[in-house]
Short mmCIF file of C-alpha atoms in Angstrom, two decimals:
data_model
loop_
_atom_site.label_atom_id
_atom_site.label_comp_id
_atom_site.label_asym_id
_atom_site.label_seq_id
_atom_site.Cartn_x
_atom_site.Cartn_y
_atom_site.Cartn_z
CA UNK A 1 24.98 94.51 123.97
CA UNK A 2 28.16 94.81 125.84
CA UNK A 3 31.73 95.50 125.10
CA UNK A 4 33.49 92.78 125.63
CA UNK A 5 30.83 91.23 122.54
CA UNK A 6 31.99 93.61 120.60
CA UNK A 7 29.10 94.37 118.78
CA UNK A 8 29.32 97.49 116.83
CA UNK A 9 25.73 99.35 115.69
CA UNK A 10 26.03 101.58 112.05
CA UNK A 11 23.26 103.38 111.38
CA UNK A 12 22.05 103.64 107.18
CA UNK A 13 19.18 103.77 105.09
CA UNK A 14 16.58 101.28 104.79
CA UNK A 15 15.98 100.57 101.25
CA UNK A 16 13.44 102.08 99.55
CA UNK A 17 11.89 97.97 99.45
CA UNK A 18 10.49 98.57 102.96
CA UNK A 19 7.46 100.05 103.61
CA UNK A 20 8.51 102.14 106.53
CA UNK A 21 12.11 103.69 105.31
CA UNK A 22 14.28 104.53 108.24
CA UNK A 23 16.83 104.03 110.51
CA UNK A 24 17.85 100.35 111.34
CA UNK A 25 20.84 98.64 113.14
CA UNK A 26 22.83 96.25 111.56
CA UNK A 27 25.07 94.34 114.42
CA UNK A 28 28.89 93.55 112.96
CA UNK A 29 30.86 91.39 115.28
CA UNK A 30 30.94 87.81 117.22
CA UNK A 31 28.50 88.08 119.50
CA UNK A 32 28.04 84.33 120.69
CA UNK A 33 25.62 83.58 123.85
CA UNK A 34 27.15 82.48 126.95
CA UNK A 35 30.89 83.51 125.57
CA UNK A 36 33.38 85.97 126.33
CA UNK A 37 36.22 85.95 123.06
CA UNK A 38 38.04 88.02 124.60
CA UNK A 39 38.86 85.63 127.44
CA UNK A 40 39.71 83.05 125.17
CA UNK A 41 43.14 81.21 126.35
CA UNK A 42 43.96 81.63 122.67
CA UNK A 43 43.28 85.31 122.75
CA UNK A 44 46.01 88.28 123.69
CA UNK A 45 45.13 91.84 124.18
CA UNK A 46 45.34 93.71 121.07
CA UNK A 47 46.46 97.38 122.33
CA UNK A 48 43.69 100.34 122.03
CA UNK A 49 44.08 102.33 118.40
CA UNK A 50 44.02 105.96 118.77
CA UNK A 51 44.68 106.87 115.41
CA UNK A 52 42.47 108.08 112.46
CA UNK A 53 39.02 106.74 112.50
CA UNK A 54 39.25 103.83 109.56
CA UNK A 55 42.89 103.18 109.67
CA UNK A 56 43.92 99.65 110.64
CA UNK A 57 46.38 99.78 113.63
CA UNK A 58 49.83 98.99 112.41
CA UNK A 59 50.17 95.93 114.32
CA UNK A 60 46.91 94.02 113.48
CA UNK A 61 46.36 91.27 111.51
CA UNK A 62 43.06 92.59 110.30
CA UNK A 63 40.24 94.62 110.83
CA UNK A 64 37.54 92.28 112.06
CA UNK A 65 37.40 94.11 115.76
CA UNK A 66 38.14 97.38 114.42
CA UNK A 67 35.53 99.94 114.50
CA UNK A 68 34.87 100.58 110.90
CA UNK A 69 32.90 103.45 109.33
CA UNK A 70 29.98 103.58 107.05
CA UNK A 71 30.27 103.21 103.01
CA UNK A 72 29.46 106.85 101.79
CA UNK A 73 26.42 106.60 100.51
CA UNK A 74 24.07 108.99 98.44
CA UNK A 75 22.52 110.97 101.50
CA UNK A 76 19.10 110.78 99.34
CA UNK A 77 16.42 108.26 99.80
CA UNK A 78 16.58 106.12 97.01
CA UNK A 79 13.48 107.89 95.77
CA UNK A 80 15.11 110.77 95.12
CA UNK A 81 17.91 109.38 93.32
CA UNK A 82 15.11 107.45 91.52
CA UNK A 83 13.15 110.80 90.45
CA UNK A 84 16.44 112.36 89.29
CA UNK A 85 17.23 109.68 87.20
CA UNK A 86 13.96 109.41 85.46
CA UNK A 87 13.81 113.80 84.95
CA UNK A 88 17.36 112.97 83.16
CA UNK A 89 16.06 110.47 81.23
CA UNK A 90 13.52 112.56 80.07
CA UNK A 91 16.03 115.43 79.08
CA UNK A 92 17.52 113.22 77.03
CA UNK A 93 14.26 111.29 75.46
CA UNK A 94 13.49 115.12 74.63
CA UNK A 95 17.06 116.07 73.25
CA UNK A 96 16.97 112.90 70.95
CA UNK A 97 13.20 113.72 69.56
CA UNK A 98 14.52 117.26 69.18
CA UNK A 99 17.11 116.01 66.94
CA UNK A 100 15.37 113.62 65.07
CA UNK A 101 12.90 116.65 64.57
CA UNK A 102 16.11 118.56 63.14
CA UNK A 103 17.13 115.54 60.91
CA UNK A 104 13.76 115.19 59.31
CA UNK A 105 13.19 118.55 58.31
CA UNK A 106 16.87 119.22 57.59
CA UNK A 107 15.51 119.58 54.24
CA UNK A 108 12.60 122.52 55.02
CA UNK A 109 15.02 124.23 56.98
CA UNK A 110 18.00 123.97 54.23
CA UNK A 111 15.52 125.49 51.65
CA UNK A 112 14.22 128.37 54.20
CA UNK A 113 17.91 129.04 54.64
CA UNK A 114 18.22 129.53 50.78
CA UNK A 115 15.10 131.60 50.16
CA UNK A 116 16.17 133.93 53.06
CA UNK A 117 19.55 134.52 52.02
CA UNK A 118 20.22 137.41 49.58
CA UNK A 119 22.16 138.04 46.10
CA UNK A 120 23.72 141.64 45.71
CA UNK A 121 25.60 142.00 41.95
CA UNK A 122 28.22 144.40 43.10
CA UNK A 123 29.68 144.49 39.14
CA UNK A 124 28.83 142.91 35.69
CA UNK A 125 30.89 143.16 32.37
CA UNK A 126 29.50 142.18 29.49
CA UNK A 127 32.45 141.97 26.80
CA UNK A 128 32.89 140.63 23.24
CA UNK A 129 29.01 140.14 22.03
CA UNK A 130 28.63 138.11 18.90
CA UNK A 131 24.76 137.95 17.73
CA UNK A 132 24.69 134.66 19.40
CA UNK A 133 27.04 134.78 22.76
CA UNK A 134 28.46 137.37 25.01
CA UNK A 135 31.75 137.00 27.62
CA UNK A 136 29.98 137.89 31.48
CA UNK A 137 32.44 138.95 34.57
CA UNK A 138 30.54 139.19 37.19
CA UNK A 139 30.83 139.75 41.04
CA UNK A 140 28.25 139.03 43.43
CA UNK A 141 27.67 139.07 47.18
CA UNK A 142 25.58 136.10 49.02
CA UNK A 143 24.32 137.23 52.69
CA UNK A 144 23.15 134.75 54.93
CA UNK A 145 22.19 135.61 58.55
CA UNK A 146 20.81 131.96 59.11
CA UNK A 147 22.95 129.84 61.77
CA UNK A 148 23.70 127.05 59.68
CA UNK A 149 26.79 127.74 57.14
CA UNK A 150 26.08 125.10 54.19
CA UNK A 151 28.52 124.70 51.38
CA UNK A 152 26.04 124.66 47.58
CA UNK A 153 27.93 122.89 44.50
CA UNK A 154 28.19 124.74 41.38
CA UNK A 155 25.19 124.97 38.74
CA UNK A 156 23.79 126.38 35.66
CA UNK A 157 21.38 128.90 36.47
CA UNK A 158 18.80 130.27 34.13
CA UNK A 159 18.91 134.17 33.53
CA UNK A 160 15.47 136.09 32.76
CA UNK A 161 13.49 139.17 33.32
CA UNK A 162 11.17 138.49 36.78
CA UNK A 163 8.34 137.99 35.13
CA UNK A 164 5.71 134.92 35.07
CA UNK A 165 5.72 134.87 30.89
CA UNK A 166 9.47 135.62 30.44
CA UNK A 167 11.71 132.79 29.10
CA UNK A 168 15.15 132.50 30.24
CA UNK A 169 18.00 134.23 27.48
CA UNK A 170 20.88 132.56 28.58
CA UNK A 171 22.56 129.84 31.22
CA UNK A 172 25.48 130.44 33.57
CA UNK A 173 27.59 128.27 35.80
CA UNK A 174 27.44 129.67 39.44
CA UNK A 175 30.35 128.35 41.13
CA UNK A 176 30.50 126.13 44.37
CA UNK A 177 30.07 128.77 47.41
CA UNK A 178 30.18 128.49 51.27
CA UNK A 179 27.61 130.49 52.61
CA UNK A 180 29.06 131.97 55.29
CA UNK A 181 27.31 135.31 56.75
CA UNK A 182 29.27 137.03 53.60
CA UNK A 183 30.67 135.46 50.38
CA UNK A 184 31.76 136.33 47.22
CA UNK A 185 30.27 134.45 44.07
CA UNK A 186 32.58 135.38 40.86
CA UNK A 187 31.33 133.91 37.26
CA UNK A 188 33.95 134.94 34.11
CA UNK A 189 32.56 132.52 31.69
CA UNK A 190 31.36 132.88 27.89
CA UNK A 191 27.95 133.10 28.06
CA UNK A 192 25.37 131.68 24.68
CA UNK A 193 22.15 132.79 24.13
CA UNK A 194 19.41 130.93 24.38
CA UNK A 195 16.40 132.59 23.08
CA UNK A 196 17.70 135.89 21.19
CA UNK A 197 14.04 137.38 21.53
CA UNK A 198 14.11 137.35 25.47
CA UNK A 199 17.39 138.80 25.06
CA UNK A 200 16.42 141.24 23.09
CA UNK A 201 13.81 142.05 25.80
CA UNK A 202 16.00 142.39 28.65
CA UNK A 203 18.66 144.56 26.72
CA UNK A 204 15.59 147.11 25.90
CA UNK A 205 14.47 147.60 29.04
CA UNK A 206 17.81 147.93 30.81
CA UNK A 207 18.40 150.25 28.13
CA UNK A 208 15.41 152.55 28.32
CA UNK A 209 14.38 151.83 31.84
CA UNK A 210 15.94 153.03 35.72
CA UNK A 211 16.46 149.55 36.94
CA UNK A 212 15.86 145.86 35.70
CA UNK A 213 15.15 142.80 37.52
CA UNK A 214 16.78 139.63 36.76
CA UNK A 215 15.08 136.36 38.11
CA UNK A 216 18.68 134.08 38.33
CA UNK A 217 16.90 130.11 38.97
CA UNK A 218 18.64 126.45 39.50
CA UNK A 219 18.88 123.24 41.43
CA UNK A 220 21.87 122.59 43.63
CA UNK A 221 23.09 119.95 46.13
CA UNK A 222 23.58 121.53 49.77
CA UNK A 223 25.90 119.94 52.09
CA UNK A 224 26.47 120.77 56.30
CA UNK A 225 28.12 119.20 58.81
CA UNK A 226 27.13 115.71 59.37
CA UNK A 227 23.16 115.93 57.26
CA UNK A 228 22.96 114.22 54.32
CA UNK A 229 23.18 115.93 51.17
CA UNK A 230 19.80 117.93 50.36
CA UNK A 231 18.70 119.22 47.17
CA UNK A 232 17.21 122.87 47.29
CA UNK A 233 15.96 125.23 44.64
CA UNK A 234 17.67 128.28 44.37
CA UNK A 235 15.49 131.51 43.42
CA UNK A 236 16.23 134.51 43.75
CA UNK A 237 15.48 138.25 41.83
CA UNK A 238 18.24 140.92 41.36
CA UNK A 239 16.86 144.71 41.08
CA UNK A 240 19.76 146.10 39.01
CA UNK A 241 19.94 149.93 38.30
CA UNK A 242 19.54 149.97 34.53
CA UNK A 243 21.22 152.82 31.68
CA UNK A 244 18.05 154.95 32.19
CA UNK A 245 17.68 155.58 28.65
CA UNK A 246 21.00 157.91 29.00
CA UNK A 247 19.78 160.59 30.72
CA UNK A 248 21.95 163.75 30.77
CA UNK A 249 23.22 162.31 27.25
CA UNK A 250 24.63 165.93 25.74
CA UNK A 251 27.09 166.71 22.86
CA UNK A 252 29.34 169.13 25.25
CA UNK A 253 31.24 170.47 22.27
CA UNK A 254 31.45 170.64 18.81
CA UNK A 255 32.96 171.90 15.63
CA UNK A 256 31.22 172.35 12.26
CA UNK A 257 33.52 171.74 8.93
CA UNK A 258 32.96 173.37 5.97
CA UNK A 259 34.88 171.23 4.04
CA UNK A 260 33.95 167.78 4.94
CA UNK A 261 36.24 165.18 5.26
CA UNK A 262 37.09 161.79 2.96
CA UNK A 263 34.69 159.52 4.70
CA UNK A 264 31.84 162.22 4.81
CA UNK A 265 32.33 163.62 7.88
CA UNK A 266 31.60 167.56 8.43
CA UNK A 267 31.20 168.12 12.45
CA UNK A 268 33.26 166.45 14.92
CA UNK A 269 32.34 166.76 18.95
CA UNK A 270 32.57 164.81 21.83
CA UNK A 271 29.58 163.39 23.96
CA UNK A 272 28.82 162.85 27.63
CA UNK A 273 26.93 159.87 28.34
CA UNK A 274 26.08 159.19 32.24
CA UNK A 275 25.99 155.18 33.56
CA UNK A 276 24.38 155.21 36.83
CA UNK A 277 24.94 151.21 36.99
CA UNK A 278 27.15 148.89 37.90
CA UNK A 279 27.19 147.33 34.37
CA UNK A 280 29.89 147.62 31.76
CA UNK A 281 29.00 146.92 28.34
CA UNK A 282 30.78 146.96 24.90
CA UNK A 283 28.65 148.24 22.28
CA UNK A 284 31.16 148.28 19.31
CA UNK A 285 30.16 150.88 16.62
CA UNK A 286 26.98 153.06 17.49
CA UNK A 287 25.39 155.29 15.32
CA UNK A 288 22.68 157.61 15.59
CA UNK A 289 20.00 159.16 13.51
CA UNK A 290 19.51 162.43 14.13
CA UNK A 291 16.06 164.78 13.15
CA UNK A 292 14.91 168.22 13.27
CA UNK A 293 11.01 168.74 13.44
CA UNK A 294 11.15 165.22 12.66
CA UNK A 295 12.51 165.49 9.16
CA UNK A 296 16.26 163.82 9.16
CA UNK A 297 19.55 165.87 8.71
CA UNK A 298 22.16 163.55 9.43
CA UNK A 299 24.05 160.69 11.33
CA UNK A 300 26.57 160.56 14.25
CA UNK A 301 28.74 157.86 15.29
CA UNK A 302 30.27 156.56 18.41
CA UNK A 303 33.38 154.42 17.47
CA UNK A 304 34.02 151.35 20.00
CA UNK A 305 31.83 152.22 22.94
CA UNK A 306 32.32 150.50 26.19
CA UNK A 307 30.40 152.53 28.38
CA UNK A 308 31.25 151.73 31.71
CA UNK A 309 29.68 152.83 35.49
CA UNK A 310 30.19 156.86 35.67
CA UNK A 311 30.71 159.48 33.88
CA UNK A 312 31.51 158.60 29.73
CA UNK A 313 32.97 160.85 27.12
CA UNK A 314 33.86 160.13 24.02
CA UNK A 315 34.78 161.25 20.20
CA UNK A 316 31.40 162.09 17.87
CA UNK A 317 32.29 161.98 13.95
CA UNK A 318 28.93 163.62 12.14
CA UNK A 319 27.83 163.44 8.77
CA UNK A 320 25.21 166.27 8.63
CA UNK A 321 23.13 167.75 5.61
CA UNK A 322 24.17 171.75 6.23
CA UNK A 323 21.94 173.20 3.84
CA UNK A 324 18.99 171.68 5.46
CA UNK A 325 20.75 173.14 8.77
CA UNK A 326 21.07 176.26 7.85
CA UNK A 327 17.38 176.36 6.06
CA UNK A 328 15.74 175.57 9.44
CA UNK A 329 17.79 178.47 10.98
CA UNK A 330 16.89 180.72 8.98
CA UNK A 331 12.97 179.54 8.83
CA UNK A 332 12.32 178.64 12.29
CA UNK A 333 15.19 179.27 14.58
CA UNK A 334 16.74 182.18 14.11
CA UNK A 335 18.55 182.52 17.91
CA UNK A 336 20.95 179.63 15.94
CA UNK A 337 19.74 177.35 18.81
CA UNK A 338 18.59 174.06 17.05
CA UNK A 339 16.51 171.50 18.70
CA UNK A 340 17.81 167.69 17.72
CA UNK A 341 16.32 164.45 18.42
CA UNK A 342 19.23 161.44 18.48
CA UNK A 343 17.75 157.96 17.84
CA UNK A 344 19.51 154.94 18.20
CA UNK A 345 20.40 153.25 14.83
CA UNK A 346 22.76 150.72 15.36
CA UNK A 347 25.51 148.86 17.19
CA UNK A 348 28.39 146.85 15.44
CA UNK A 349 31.14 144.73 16.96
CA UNK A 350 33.82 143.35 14.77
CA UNK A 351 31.27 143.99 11.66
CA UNK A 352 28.50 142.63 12.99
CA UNK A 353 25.35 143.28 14.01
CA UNK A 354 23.82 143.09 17.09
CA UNK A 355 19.96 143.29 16.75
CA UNK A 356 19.52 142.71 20.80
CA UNK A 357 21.36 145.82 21.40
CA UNK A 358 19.86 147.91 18.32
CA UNK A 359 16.06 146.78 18.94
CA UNK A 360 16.71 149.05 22.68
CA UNK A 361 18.98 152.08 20.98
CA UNK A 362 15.74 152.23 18.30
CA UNK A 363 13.75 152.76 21.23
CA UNK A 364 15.90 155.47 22.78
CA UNK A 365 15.24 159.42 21.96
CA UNK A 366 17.41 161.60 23.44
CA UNK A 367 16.76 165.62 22.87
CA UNK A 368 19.48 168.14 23.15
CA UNK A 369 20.08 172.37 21.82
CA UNK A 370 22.61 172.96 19.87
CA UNK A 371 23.64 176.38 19.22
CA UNK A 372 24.89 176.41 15.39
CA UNK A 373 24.56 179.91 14.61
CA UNK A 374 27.30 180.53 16.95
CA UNK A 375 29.13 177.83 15.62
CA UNK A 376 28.37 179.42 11.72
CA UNK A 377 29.23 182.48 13.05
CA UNK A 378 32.82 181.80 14.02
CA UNK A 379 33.38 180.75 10.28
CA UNK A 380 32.55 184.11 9.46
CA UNK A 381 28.91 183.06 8.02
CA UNK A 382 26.22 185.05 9.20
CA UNK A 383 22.92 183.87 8.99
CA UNK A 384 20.18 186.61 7.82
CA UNK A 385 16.99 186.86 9.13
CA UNK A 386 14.09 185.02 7.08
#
């Protein structure tokens, strides 16, 4: 090739077509045989552009016999722009299995989510019992350490001990929650009881036992982010610190009346009644049998209990048989320290009855020493040896 042709070599990829990729010359320009253009009558010399490689020089008419420069191509062979392609498709043939893998068993993992999550009653009031309904204000905590968030609609649960024969005694709402890693369930509702007999049950052994478990069971809707709704089963068993039979019950003081008063009553005192839980429960009117050796000497009562988490006091009004008293002194406990067993009799709210808390106080014996001769002796009685 010569100059005056004008023929100008670039140098670029074969395609990836050929069999033998490489380096290959593609001629731009009029090279005609046997003719000089730039001899041409009807040509003039174009002056020599010195500027930037690629710019046109200011006073052409075009770029035809202007050194040009190669399109800026991918400096891979086509093969490897190929490859990379098909790896990225694959990334994303993976990503969209992956989430079709996620959509499908949205539901297993929305119900794994559930089971794993945990229930925490942080307080529980149980206020205005009738024999057939009670009023519950209750605060719980829901953890969840799972990464998804979901929002469950409200409910009924069932209530019931945790175990495979007990029935459920009553039915709450459970509001609409958002279980974030912490959040606060709160139920104030009247409550009705279903089955008084499993009621009964679960007031006994929170009554006589150190904790109770309470199995609290529904169906909900789950909803989160973009998933469609899901229906899970919610499940879950509370260990609650129970009354523990009301150990460290003790009369701390008392005063015995000679004279008793209009409605019967002859000693007055107050009692100390611990609540290690985190229950608070009205128990209206609760009176107590009380025994000596097992033969019976008397009732207390407790007027409008609420015994709440703590430490309780409150007023004792007695009705006691003294000469009996003072007969077992004399026999069998001289010292004036008499041993009494208290047994639950019975528990009235607004004149009624409430057999699901009085079938648990009947089961409940608490023993305390009572020193009555010192009590006798203050009143200027002394009692003589038998």
């Amino acid at each position: 090739m010569t100059t005056s042709a004008m023929s100008i070599a670039f140098i670029c990829w074969r395609p990836q077509v050929l069999a033998n990729p490489g380096p290959i010359m593609l001629l731009i320009g009029p090279e005609r045989s046997g003719r000089n253009d730039m001899s041409h009558s009807s040509q003039r010399a174009r002056p020599k552009w010195s500027g930037p490689p690629g710019r046109i020089h200011p006073h052409s008419s075009g770029d035809a016999d202007l050194p040009k420069l190669p399109i800026e191509r991918d400096k891979r062979p086509d093969s490897a722009v190929l490859g990379g392609a098909i790896v990225m498709g694959r990334k994303l043939g993976k990503l969209a299995r992956s989430a079709g893998r996620i959509y499908v068993a949205f539901p297993r993992i929305s119900q794994d989510g559930i089971d794993d999550s945990t229930l925490e009653i942080q307080s529980l009031t149980l206020s205005d019992p009738t024999p057939e309904s009670f009023h519950l204000e209750q605060t719980a905590i829901v953890g969840n350490d799972n990464r998804y968030h979901p929002r469950l609609d409200a409910f009924n649960a069932s209530l019931s001990l945790d175990g495979p024969e007990d029935k459920p005694y009553a039915y709450i709402e459970l509001p609409a929650i958002h279980a974030t890693a912490i959040a606060t369930s709160y139920v104030n509702q009247t409550v009705k009881i279903t089955d008084p007999e499993a009621f009964m049950n679960y007031n006994r052994i929170t009554l006589i036992n150190e904790e109770v478990k309470v199995a609290v069971r529904g169906r909900t809707p789950l909803h989160e982010m973009r998933f469609p709704t899901t229906t899970v089963d919610y499940n879950k068993v509370v260990t609650l610190k129970a009354l523990n039979n009301f150990n460290g019950f003790n009369v701390t003081s008392f005063e015995i009346k000679l004279e008793a008063e209009s409605d019967g009553t002859n000693m007055i005192g107050t009692v100390y009644i611990p609540n290690p839980s985190v229950m608070t429960i009205s128990f209206g009117n609760l009176t107590f049998n009380n025994y000596v050796q097992g033969d019976f000497i008397g009732t207390s009562l407790l007027s409008d209990v609420v015994l709440r988490p703590g430490n309780n006091t409150m007023p004792m009004r007695s009705t006691v048989n003294q000469t009996l008293v003072i007969a077992k002194i004399v026999s069998d406990f001289q010292d004036g320290l008499l041993p009494i067993d208290i047994v639950g009799n019975s528990s009235v709210y607004h004149g009624q009855h409430l057999p699901y808390f009085e079938k648990g106080l009947q089961s409940s014996v608490q023993h305390i020493t009572l020193n009555v001769g010192e009590k006798l002796a203050a009143l200027g009685l002394t009692i003589p040896p038998a």
